[in-house]
XYZ file of C-alpha atoms in Angstrom:
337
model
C 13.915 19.936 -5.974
C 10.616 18.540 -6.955
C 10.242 15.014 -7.252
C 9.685 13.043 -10.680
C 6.596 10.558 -10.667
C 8.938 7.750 -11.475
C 11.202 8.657 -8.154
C 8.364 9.128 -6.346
C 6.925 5.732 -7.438
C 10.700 4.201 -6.513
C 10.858 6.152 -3.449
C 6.975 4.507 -2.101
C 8.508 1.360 -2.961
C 11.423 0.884 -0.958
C 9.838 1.654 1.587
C 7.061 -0.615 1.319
C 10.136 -3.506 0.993
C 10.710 -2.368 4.755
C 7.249 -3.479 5.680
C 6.152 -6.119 8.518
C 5.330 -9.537 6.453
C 1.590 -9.027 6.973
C 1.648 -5.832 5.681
C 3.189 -7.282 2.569
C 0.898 -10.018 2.539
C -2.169 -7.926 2.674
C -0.174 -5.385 0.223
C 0.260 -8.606 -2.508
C -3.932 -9.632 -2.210
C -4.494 -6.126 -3.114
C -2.520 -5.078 -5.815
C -3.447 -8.189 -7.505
C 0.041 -8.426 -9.414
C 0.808 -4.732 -10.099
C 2.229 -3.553 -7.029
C 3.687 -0.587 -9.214
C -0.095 0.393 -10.411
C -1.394 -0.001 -6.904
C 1.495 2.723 -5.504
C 0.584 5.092 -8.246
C -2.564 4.838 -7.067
C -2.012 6.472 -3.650
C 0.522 8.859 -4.720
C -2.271 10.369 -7.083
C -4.627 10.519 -4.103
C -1.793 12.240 -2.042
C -0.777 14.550 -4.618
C 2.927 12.935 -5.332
C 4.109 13.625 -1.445
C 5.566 10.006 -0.910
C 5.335 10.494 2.760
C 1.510 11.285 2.876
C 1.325 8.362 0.312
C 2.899 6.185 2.432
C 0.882 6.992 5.391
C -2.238 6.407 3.683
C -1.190 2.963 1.940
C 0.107 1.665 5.412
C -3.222 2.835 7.043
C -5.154 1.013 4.213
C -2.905 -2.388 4.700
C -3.569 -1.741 8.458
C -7.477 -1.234 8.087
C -7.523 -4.604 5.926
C -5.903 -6.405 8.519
C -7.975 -5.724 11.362
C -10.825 -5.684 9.342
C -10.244 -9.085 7.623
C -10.963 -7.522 4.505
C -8.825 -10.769 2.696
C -11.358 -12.713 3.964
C -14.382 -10.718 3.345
C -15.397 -12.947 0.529
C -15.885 -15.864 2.603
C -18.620 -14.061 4.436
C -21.949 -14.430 2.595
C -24.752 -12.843 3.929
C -27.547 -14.722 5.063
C -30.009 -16.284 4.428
C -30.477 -15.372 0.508
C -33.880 -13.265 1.372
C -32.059 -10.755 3.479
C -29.269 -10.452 0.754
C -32.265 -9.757 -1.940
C -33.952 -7.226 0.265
C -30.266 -5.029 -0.051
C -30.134 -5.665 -3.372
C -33.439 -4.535 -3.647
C -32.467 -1.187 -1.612
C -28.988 -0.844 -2.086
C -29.466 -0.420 -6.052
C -25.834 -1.411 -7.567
C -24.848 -3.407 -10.676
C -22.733 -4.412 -13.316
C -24.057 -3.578 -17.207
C -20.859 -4.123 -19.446
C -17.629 -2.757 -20.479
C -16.615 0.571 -22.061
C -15.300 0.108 -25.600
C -11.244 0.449 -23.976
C -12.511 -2.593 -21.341
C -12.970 -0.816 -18.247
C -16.052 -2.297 -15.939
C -19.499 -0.012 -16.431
C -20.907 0.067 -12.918
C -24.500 1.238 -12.496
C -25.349 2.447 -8.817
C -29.569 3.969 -8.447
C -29.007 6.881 -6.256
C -32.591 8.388 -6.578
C -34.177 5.130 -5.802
C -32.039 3.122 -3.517
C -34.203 3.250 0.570
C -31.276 1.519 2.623
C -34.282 -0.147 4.495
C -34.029 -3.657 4.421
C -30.972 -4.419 6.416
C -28.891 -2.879 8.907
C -26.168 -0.370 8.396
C -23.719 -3.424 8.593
C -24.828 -5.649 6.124
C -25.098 -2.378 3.627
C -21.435 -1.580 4.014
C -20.350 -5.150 4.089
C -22.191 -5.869 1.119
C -19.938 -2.626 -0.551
C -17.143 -3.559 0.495
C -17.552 -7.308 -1.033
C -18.575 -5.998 -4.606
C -15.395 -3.686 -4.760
C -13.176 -6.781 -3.492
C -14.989 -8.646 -6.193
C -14.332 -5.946 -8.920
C -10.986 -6.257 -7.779
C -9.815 -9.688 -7.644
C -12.210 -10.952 -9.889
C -13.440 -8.226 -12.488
C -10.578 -6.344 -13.387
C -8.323 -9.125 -13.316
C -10.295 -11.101 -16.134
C -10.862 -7.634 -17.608
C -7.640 -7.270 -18.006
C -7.075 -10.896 -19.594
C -9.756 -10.081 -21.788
C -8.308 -6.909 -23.183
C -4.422 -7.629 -23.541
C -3.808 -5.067 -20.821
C -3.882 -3.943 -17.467
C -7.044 -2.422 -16.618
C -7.393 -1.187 -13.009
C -10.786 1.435 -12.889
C -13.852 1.443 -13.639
C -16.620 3.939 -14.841
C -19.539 4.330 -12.456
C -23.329 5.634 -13.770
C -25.285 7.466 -11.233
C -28.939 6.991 -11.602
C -30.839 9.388 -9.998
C -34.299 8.630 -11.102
C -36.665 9.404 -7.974
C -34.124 11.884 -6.743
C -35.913 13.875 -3.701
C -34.973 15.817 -1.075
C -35.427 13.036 1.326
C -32.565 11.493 -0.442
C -30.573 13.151 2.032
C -31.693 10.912 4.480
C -29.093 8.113 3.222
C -26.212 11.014 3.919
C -25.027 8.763 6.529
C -24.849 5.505 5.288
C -23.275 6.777 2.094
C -20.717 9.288 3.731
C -19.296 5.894 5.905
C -19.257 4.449 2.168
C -17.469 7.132 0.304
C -14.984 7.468 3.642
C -13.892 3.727 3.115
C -13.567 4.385 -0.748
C -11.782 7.462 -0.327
C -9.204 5.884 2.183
C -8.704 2.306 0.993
C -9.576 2.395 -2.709
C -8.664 5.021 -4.222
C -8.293 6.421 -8.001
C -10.150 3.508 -8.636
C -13.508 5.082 -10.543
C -12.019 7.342 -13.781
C -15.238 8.884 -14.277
C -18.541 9.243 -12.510
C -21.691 9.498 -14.929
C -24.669 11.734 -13.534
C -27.909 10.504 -15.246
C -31.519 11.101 -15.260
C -30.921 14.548 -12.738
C -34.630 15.519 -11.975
C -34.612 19.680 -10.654
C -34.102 19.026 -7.158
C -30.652 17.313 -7.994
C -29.247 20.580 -7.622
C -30.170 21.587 -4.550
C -28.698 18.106 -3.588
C -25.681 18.835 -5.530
C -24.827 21.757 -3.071
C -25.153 19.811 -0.151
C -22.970 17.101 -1.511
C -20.621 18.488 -3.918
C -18.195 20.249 -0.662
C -18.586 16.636 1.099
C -16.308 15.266 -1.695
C -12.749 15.297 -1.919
C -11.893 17.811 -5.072
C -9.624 14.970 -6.690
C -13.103 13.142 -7.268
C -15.465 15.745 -7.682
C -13.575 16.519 -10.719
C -14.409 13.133 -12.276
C -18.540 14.077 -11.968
C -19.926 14.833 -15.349
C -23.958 15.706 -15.411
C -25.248 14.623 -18.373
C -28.314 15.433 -20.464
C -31.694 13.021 -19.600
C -30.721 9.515 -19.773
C -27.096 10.190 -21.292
C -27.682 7.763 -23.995
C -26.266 9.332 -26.895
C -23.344 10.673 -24.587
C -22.434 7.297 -22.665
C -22.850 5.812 -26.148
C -19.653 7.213 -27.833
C -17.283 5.171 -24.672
C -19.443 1.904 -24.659
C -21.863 -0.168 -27.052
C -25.648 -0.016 -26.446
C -25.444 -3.593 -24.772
C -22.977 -2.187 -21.980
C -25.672 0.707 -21.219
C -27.188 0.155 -17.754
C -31.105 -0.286 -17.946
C -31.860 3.397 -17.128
C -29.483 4.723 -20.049
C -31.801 3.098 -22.373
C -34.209 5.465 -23.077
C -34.946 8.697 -24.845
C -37.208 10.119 -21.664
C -34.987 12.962 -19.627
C -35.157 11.629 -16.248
C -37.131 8.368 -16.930
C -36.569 4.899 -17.087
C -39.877 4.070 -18.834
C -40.384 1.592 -21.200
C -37.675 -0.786 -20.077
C -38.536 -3.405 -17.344
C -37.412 -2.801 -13.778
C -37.091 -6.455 -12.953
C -35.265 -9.764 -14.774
C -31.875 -9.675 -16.454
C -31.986 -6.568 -18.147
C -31.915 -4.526 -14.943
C -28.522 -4.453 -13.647
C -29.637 -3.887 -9.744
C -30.895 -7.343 -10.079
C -30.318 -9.964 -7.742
C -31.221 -11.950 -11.262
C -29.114 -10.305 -13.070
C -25.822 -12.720 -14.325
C -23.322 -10.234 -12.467
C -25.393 -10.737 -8.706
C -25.663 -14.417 -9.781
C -22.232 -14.596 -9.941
C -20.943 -12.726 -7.600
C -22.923 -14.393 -4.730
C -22.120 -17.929 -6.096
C -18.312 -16.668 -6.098
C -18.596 -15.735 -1.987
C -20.833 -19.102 -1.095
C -18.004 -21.218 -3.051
C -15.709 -19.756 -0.805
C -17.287 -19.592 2.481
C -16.527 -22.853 5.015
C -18.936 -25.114 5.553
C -22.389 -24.793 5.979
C -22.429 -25.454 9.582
C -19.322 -22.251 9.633
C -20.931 -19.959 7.832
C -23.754 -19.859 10.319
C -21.465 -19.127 13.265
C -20.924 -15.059 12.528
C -24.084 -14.086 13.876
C -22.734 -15.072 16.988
C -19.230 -14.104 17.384
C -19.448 -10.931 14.384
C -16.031 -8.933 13.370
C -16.301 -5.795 12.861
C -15.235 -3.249 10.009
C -14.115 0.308 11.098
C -14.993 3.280 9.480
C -11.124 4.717 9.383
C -10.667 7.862 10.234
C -7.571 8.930 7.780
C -5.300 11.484 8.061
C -5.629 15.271 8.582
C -7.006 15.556 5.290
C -9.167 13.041 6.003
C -10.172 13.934 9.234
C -11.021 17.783 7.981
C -12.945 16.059 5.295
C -14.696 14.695 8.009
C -15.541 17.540 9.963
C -16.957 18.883 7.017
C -19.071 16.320 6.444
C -20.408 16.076 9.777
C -20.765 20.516 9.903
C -22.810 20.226 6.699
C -24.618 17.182 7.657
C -25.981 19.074 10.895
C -26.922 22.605 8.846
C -29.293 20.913 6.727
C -31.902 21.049 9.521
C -34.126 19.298 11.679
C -36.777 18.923 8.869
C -34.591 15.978 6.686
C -34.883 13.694 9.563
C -31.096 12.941 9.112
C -29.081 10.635 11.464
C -28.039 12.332 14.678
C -24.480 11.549 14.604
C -21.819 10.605 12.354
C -19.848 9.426 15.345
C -20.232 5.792 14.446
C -16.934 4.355 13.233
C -17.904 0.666 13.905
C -19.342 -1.670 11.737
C -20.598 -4.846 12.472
C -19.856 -7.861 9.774
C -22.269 -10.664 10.056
């Protein structure tokens, strides 16, 4: 007999009552005082089976344990020019609010190089703005708007979109792995913007990299997406790039200063790197992870995550020797500085 989503959602929860303490601990940081939203989270991911749902949550709890995720935003990264070189590489932001309250996130895929830091400090630096969007963010989002509000919408920028691009396939498959795994239904929709011709071709090398439950949140819009992006949010909440009439172009609106999201200027960076100093220990501390640096794994997931995997990795390798593309994707250890 098929299982109702409310016994299903009953079902996850008694057993997470049968957890270890830390578990439950780890459990209460992350579901920020809606345990029952967090659980439907992962039984959406796992299709309803509460045993596959289980096994991913625990596996989650288990990552952020022996990752010290809870305390990942004690750990800034220093000194402040090699956290403005990723910002200046790792192109990611926060514009405004849709008109129901949920978080507009801007990310420049065409434009972002990955060049100025390690591997490391790019996935640490990820992981810290979706702790922040999650303890911080949607909490006062929710405040705000009278209700709980748990997602966010992300707009894809991919102004200077080239075949290169694929280059980053790496970096941003170890991203979308963690995502996947430990945060998911956590995005309700993913904006395409400013798709110059060879996003297609990118598109198919992509597209069967992603699991199906979030490829079907991808909508391609037309140029900019202005007019489109404009009937969910008000014209101040439109990232930089969304601003003007040009398909595919940014111009006419300044790439530096508060305006532009990627910013490290920008009020949300500001913030959000002021919020992570605050909590850090003392100065004299904070120096002391170059030396003795923890480490963030990659998880590997389930089956279904480990096929996904193996996909990844098969159509990572047919692309060619021509793209210049990392040699491996056998790295599942991340250093935290």
């Amino acid at each position: 007999m098929a299982v109702t989503s409310q016994e299903a959602i009953q079902q996850l929860a008694a057993l997470m009552e049968q957890v270890d303490e830390p578990l439950k601990v780890t459990f209460k940081n992350m579901h920020q005082g809606y345990p029952t939203a967090t659980l439907l989270r992962f039984l959406k991911a796992r299709e309803w089976t509460v045993s596959k749902a289980h096994k991913m949550l625990i596996d989650c709890l288990n990552w952020r344990i022996q990752n010290h995720i809870d305390g990942i935003l004690c750990k800034p990264i220093i000194p402040a020019d090699l956290y403005r070189g990723i910002r200046d590489s790792q192109l990611v932001g926060l514009s405004g609010y849709t008109k129901e309250g949920l978080p507009v996130f801007a990310l420049g895929v065409g434009l972002s190089t990955f060049d100025k830091a390690s591997v490391n400090y790019y996935v640490q630096s990820h992981i810290q703005i979706n702790e922040y969007r999650d303890r911080v963010i949607l909490p006062a989002a929710t405040k705000m708007y009278g209700r709980h509000i748990g997602k966010c919408v992300k707009v894809l920028d991919m102004t200077g979109l080239r075949l290169s691009s694929l280059s980053h396939l790496k970096i941003l498959t170890m991203i979308s792995t963690i995502d996947d795994l430990n945060y998911p239904e956590k995005t309700q929709t993913y904006y395409v913007v400013n798709a110059p011709y060879v996003f297609t071709a990118c598109w198919k090398v992509v597209k069967p990299l992603l699991q199906e439950r979030t490829r079907k949140k991808v909508q391609v819009l037309h140029g900019c997406g202005r007019d489109e992006l404009l009937k969910i949010m008000d014209y101040a909440s439109l990232p930089h790039f969304c601003r003007s009439k040009r398909n595919g172009s940014s111009a006419g609106v300044s790439s530096a200063g508060t305006g532009d999201c990627y910013s490290l200027d920008h009020p949300f960076h500001q913030q959000l790197y002021g919020y992570i100093k605050n909590n850090a220990p003392s100065r004299g501390h904070a120096l002391l992870p170059k030396q003795g640096s923890s480490h963030v794994d990659v998880p590997r997931g389930d089956t279904e995550g480990t096929k996904m995997a193996e996909t990844r990795q098969s159509k990572h390798h047919s692309i060619g020797d021509d793209s210049k593309l990392a040699s491996s994707f056998s790295v599942l250890r991340v250093d935290v500085v």
